[in-house]
Coordinates of C-alpha atoms and ligand atoms in Angstrom, one line a residue:
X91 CA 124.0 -73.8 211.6
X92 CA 121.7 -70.9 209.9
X93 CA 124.8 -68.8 207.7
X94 CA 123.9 -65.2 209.8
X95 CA 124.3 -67.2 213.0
X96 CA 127.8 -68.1 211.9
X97 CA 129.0 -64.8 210.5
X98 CA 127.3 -63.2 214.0
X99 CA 129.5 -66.0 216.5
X100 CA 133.0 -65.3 214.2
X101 CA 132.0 -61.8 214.5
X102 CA 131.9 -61.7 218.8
X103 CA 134.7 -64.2 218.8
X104 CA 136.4 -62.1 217.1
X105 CA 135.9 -58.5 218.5
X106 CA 136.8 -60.3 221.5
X107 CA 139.8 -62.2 221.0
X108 CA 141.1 -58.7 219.8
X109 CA 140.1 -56.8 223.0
X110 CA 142.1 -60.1 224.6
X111 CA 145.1 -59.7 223.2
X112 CA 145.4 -55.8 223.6
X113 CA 144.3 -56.0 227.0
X114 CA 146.9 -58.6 227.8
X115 CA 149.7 -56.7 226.3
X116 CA 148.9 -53.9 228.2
X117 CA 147.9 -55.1 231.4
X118 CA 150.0 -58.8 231.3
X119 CA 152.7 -57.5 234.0
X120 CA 149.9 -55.5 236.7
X121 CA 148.9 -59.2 238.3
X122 CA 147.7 -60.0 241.5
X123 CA 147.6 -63.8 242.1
X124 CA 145.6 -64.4 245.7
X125 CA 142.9 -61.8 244.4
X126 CA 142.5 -62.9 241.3
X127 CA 142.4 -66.8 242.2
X128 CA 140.1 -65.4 245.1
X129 CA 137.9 -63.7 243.3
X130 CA 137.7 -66.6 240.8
X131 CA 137.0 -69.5 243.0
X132 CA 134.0 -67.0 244.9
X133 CA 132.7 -66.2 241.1
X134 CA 132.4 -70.0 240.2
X135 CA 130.9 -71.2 243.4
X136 CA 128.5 -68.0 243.4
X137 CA 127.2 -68.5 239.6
X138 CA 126.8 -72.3 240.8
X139 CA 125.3 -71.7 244.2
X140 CA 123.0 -69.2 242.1
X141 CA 122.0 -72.0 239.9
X142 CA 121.0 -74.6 242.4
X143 CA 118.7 -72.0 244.1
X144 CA 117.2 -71.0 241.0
X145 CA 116.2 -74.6 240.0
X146 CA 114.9 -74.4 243.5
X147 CA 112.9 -71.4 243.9
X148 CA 112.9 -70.0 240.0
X149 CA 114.1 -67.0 240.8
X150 CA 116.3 -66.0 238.4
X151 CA 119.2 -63.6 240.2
X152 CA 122.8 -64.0 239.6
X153 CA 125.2 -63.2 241.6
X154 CA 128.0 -63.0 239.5
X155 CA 127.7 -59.2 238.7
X156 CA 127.5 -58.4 242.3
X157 CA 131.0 -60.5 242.7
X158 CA 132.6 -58.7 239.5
X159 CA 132.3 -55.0 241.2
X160 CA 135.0 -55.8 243.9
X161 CA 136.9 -57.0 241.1
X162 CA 136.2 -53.8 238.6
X163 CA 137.9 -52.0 241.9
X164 CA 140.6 -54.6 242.3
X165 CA 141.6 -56.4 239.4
X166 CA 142.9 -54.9 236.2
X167 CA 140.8 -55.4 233.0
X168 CA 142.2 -58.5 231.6
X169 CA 142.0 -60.4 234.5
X170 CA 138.1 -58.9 235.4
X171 CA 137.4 -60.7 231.8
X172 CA 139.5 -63.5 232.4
X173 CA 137.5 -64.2 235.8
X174 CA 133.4 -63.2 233.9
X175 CA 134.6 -65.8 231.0
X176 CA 135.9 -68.4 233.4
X177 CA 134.0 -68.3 236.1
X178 CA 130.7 -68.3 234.7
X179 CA 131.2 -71.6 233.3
X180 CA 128.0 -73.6 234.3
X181 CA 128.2 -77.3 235.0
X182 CA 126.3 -79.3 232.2
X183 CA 124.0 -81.7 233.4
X184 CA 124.5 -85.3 231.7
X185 CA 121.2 -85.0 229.5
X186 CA 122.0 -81.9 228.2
X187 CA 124.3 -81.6 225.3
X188 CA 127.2 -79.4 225.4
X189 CA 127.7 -77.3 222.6
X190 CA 130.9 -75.8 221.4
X191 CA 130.1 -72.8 219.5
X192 CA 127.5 -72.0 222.3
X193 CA 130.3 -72.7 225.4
X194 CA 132.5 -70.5 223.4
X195 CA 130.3 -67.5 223.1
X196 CA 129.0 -67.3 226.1
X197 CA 132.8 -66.5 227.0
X198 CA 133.6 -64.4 224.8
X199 CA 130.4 -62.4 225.6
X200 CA 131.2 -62.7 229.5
X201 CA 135.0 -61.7 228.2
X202 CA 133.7 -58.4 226.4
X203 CA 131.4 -57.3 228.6
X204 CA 133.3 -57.6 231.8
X205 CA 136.7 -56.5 230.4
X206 CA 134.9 -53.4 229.0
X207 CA 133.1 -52.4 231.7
X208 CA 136.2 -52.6 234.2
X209 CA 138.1 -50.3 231.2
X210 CA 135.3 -48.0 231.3
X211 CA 135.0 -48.3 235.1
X212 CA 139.2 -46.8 234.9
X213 CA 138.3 -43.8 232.9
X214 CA 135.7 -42.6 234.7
X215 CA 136.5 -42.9 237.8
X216 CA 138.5 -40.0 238.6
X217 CA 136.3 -38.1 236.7
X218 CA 133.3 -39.1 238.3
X219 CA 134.2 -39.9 242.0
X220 CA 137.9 -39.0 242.8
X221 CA 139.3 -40.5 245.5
X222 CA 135.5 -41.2 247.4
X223 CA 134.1 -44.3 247.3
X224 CA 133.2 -44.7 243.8
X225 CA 129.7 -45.3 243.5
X226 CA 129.4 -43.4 240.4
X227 CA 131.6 -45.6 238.2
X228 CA 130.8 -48.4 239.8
X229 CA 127.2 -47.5 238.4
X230 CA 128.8 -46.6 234.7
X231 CA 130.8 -49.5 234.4
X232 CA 127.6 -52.2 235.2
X233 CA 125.7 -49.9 232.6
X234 CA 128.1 -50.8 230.5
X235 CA 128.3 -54.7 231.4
X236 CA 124.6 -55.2 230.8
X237 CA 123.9 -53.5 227.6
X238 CA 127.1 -55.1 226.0
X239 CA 126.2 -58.3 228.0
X240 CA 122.4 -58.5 227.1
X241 CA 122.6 -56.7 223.9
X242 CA 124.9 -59.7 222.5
X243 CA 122.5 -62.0 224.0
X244 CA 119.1 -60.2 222.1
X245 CA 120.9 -61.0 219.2
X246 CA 121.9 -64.3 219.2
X247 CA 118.6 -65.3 220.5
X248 CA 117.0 -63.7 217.4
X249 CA 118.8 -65.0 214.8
X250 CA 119.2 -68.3 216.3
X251 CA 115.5 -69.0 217.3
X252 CA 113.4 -68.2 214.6
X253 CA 110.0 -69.6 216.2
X254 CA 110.2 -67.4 219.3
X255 CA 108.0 -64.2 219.5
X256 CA 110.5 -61.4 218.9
X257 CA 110.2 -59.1 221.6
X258 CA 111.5 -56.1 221.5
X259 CA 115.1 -55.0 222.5
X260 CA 113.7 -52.2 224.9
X261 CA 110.8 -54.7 226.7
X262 CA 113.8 -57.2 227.0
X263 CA 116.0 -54.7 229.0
X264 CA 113.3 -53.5 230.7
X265 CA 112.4 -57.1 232.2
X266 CA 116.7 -57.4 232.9
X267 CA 116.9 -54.5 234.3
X268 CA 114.7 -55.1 237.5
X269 CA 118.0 -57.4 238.6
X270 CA 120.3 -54.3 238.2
X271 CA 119.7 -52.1 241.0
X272 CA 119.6 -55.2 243.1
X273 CA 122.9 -56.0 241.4
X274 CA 124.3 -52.7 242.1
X275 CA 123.6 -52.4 245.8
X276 CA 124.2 -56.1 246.9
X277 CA 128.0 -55.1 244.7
X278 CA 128.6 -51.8 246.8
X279 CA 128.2 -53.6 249.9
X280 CA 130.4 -56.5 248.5
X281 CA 133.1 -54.0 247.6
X282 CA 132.8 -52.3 251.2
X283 CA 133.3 -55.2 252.6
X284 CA 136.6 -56.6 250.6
X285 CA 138.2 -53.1 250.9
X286 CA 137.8 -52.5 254.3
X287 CA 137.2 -55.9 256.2
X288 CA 139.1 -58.1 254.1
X289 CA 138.0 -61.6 252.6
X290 CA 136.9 -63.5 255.2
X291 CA 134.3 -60.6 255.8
X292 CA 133.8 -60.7 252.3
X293 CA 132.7 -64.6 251.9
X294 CA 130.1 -64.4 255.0
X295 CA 128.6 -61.5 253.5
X296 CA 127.7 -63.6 250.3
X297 CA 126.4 -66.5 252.7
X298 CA 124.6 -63.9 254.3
X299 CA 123.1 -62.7 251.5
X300 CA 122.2 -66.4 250.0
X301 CA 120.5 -66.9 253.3
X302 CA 118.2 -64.0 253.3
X303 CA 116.9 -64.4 249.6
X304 CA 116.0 -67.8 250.6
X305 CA 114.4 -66.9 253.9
X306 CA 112.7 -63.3 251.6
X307 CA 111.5 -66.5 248.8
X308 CA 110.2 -69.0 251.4
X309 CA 108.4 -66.3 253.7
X310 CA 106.8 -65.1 249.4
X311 CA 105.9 -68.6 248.5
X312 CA 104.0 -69.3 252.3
X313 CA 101.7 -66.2 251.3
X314 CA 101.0 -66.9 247.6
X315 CA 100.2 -70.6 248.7
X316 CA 98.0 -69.2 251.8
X317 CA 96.2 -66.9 249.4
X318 CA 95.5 -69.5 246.4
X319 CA 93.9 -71.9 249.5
X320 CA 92.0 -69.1 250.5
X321 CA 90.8 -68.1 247.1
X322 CA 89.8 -72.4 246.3
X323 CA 87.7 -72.1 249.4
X324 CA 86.0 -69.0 248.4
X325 CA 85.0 -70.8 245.2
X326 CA 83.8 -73.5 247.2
X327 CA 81.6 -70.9 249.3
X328 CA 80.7 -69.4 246.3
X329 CA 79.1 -72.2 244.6
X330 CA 76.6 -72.2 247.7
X331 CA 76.5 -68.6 247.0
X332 CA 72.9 -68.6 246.5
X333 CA 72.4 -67.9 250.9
X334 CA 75.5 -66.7 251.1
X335 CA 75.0 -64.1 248.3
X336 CA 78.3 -62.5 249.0
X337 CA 78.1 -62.5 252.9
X338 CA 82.1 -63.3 253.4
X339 CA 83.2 -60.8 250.8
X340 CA 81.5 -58.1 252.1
X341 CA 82.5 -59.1 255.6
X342 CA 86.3 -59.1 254.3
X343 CA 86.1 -55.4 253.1
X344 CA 84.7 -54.2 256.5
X345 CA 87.4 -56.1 258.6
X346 CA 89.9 -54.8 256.1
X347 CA 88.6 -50.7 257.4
X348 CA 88.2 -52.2 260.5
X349 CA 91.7 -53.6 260.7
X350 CA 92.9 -50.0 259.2
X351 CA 90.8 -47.5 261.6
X352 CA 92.3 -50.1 264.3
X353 CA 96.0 -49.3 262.9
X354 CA 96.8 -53.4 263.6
X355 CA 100.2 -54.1 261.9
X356 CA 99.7 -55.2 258.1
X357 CA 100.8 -58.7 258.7
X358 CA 97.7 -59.8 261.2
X359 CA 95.1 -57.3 258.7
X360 CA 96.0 -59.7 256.1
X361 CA 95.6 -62.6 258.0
X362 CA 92.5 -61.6 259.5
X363 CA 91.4 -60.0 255.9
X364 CA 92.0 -63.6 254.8
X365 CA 90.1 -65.6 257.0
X366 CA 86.8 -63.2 256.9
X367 CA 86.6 -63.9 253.1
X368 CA 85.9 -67.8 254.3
X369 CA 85.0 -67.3 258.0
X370 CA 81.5 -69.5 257.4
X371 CA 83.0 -72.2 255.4
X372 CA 81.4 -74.4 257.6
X373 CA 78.2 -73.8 256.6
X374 CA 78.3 -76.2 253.4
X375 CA 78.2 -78.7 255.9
X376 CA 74.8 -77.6 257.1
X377 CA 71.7 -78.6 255.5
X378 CA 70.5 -76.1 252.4
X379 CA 66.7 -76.3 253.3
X380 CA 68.0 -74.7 256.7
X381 CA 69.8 -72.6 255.4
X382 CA 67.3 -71.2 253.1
X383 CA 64.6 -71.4 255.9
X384 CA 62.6 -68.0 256.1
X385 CA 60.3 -69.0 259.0
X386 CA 61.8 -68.8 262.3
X387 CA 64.3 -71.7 262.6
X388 CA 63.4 -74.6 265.3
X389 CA 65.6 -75.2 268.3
X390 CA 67.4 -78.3 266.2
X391 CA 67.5 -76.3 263.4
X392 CA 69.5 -73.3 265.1
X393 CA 72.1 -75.6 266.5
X394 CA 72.7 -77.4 263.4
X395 CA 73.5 -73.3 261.9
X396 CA 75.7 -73.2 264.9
X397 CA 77.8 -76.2 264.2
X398 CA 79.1 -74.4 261.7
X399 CA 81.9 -72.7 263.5
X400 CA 83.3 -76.1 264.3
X401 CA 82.5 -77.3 261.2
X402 CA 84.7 -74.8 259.5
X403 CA 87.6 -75.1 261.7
X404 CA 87.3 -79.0 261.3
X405 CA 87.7 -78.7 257.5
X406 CA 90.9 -76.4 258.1
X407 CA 92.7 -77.9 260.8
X408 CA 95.1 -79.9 258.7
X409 CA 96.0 -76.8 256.3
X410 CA 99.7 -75.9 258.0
X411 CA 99.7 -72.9 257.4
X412 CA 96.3 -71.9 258.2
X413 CA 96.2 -73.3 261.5
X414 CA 97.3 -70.2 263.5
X415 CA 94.4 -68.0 262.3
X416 CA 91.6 -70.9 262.9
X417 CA 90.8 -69.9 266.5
X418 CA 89.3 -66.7 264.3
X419 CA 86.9 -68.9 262.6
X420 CA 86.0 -70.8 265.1
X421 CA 85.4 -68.2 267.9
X422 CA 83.5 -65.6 265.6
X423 CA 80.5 -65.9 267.4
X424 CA 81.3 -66.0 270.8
X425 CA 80.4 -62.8 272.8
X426 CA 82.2 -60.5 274.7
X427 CA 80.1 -60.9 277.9
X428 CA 80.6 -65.0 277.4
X429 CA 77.1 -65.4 276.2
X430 CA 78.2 -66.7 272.8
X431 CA 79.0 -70.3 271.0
X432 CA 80.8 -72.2 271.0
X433 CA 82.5 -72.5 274.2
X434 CA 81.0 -69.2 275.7
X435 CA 84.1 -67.8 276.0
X436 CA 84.9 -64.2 276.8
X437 CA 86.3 -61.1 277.0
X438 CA 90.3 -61.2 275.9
X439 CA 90.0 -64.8 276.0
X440 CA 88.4 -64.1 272.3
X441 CA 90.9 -63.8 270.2
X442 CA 91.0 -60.6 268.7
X443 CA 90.5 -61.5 265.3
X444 CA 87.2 -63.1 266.1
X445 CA 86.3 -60.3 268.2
X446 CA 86.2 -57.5 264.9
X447 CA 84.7 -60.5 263.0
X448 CA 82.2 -60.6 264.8
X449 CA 81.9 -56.9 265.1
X450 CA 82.3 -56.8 260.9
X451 CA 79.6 -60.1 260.2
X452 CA 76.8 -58.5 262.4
X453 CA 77.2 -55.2 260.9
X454 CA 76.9 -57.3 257.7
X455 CA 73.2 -58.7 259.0
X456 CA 72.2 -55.5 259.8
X457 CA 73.0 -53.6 256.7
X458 CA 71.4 -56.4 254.5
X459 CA 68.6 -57.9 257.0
X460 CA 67.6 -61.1 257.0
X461 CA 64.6 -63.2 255.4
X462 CA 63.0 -62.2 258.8
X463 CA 64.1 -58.5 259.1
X464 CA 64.7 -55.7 257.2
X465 CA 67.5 -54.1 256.5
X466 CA 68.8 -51.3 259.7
X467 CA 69.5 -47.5 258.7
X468 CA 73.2 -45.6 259.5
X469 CA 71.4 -44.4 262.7
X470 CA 70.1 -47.4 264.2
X471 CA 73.1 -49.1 263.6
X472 CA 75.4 -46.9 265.7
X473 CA 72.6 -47.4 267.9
X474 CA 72.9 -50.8 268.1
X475 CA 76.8 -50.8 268.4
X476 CA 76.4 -48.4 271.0
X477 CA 73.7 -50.7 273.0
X478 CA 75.9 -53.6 272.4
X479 CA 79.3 -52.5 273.2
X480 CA 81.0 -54.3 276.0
X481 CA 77.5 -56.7 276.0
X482 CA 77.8 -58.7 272.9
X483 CA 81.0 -56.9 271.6
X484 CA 84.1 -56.0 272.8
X485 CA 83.5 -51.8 273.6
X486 CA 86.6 -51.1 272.3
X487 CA 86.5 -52.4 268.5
X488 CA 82.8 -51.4 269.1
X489 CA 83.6 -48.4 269.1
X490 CA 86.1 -48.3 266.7
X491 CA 83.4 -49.6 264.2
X492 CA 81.0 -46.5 265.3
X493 CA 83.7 -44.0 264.2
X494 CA 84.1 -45.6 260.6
X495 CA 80.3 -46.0 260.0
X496 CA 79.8 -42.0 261.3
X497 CA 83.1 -41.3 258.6
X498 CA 80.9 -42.5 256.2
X499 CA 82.6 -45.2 255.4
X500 CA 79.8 -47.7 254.3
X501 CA 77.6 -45.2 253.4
X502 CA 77.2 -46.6 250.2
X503 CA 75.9 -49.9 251.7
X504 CA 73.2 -48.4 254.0
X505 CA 69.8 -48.1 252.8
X506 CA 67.4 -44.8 253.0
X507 CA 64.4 -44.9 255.4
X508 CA 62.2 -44.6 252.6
X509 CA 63.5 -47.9 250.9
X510 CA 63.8 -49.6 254.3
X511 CA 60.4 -48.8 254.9
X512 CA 58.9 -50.7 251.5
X513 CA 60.9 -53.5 252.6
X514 CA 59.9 -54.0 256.2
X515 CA 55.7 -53.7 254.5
X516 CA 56.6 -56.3 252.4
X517 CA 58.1 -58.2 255.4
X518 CA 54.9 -57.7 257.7
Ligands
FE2_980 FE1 79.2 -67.3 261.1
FE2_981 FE1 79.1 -64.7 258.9

C-alpha cells in the first residue's frame, strides 16, 4: 500500500474513532432499541435491495440517505452513525476479494458522515425550523452528509488510483449531486410517514417506491430500445437513399407540426413521429429500376410500388414493441373516401396515425414533385388540400394541415413560381 494512502486511512480512522467515542459518552444513556434495530434492519435490506436493482437496471440510486433522515429526526447521533457504518455493509460476492483496510473505511466514512450530519441536523434545527416540520435542517444536515461523505471518497480515489483521469472535485459533486434532491424528497416523505403513520406505513412506502423506479426504468429502457430500432431502420432506408433522398425525414418533421397544430398528447406524437421517419421501409423490397423509373410506371409496375405498405409491415411485425404503431405503416395510403390500398378501407376505420401520414407524405410529393411533375407552389397546395379534403383525406386533419402551411410553417420548403416554372420547362 502507496505510504500517503496509509497516512490518509489512519487519518479518517482516526478522526472517526474520536467522534465515536465522544459521541458515545455523551449520547450512550438516550437509546431507543425497536427504532434503532428498526431502522437498522430497513437500512441493510434497502442498501441491498438498492444493489440488486442497480446490477439490474445500472441505475445507480441509493437508498440509504433517504432511510437515514427518519433517523436524523429519531435517533441520537451515535446511534444515526452506528446504523450508516453498519448497515451499509454490502454483501461480497465470492470472486471478489474483501479487503480490510477498504471494509474499514468505508465505515468509518459512513460513521463520520452520518454522525455529523445528525449533530449538525440538532443545532440547527430550532434555529432553522422550530417546532414545524423541519425541512430546513433536514436539508443542512444531508448537505452535510454528502460533502463529508463524497469528499472522503474524492480523496481516497485519488491517491489510491493513480491511472484514473483526475476529475475535478467540483465535476464529481456536480455528477452526485443530481441523486440529492431525489434523496431529499423521497427522505421527507419517508420521515412523514414514520412520524405520523408509524412503521408499517413506513416499510410500504419504501416498497412503493422500489416499485415505481422500476416501473419509471422499464417504461425508459422500452423507449431508448424503440428509438435505436427506429434509428437502425433509418440507416437501412438511408442506404437506398438515392430515391428516397430524404422522403421519411422530411415526412417525420411535418407529422411532428402536424401532431403539434393537432395538440395529440406527446406519447402518440412520438410514436407517430417515429414511425413516419421509416413509414416506406418496405420499399427496399421493391425492385430499384422501379423505383428509379421516370416514365410513367406500367400497371405491374405500380402494384409492385404498392406492395410496399405490406412489405413494411411484414419486416416489422415481429419487433414487440413496434407492433402497436404498424397499422400506421401499413394503412398510409389508404383514403378517406375508401378508395385507397391496401384494403380500401375508410373513414375512422384508418387509423389516425395513417390518416396525418398520409396527409404529411403527399404534402411531401407535392412540395418536391416527382420525376414526372414539378414541384406545387404554397397556393396550389392549400388548393389541393382544400379539393381533397374529406375525398382523399380526412377534412379534418386536412384542414388542420391548411392552417400550418398558411402560418407559414413550411415556407422554407415551398418553391417560388419563377423556380417552379424552369423546372416544369425542363420537365415538358
Ligand atoms: Fe408510402
Ligand atoms: Fe412516403
Amino acid at each position: 500500500m502507496d505510504k500517503k494512502l496509509k497516512i490518509y486511512l489512519s487519518f479518517v480512522y482516526l478522526i472517526s474513532f474520536s467522534i465515536f467515542i465522544i459521541l458515545n459518552y455523551k449520547y450512550i444513556s438516550e437509546f431507543n432499541l425497536i427504532n434503532v434495530i428498526f431502522l437498522l434492519i430497513v437500512i441493510i435490506l434497502v442498501n441491498n435491495f438498492s444493489m440488486f436493482f442497480n446490477s439490474m437496471t445500472e441505475i445507480t440510486t441509493s437508498m440509504n440517505l433517504p432511510v437515514l433522515i427518519p433517523a436524523f429526526v429519531v435517533l441520537n447521533p451515535f446511534w444515526v452513525g452506528i446504523i450508516a457504518a453498519i448497515g451499509t455493509i454490502e454483501y461480497t460476492a465470492k470472486n471478489m476479494k474483501f479487503v480490510w483496510y477498504k471494509f474499514l473505511f468505508n465505515r468509518s466514512v459512513f460513521f463520520l458522515a452520518a454522525s455529523t450530519a445528525a449533530l449538525i441536523f440538532r443545532v440547527v434545527r430550532p434555529i432553522l425550523d422550530g417546532d414545524s416540520f423541519p425541512m430546513l435542517s433536514i436539508l443542512s444536515a444531508i448537505l452535510i452528509y454528502f460533502l463529508i461523505n463524497n469528499t472522503l471518497v474524492y480523496i481516497v480515489i485519488n491517491i489510491s488510483r493513480e491511472d484514473v483521469n483526475k476529475f475535478s472535485l467540483l465535476n464529481y459533486f456536480r455528477e452526485l449531486s443530481k441523486n440529492l434532491i431525489t434523496s431529499y424528497f423521497i427522505g421527507l416523505i419517508l420521515l412523514a410517514s414514520y412520524i405520523n403513520f408509524g412503521k408499517v406505513f413506513f416499510l410500504l412506502i419504501i416498497v412503493l417506491l422500489f416499485i415505481i423506479k422500476d416501473f419509471f426504468y422499464s417504461r425508459l429502457q422500452q423507449m431508448n430500445s424503440y428509438t435505436q430500432i427506429i434509428e437502425s431502420f433509418l440507416k437501412v432506408i438511408d442506404s437506398k437513399d438515392h430515391y428516397t433522398e430524404g422522403h421519411c425525414e422530411r415526412v417525420a418533421e411535418y407529422t411532428y407540426h402536424l401532431c403539434g397544430e393537432m395538440n395529440l398528447s406527446r406519447a402518440k406524437s412520438e410514436r407517430i413521429i417515429s414511425i413516419a421517419k421509416i413509414h416506406d421501409i418496405g420499399k427496399i423490397y421493391v425492385d430499384d429500376d422501379i423505383l428509379r423509373s421516370s416514365n410513367k410506371l406500367t400497371k405491374q409496375e405500380y402494384s409492385d410500388i404498392k406492395e410496399h405498405t405490406q412489405y413494411g409491415y411484414e419486416l416489422l411485425k415481429d419487433i414487440d414493441i413496434l407492433n402497436n404503431d404498424l397499422d400506421i405503416i401499413l394503412y398510409h395510403h389508404e383514403r378517406w373516401d375508401g378508395g385507397g390500398y391496401p384494403e380500401g378501407i375508410k373513414g375512422d376505420k384508418i387509423p389516425v396515425g395513417a390518416r396525418i401520414l398520409a396527409v404529411c407524405d403527399s404534402l411531401d410529393v407535392m412540395i418536391t414533385g416527382r420525376s414526372y411533375k414539378p414541384p406545387m407552389t404554397k397556393e396550389d397546395i392549400i388548393e389541393e388540400f382544400e379539393k381533397c379534403a374529406g375525398k382523399q383525406f380526412d377534412p379534418e386533419i386536412a384542414k388542420e394541415m391548411i392552417k400550418l402551411i398558411k402560418k407559414g410553417f413550411f415556407d422554407d420548403s415551398f418553391k417560388s413560381k419563377e423556380k417552379i416554372r424552369e423546372m416544369e420547362l425542363s420537365y415538358s
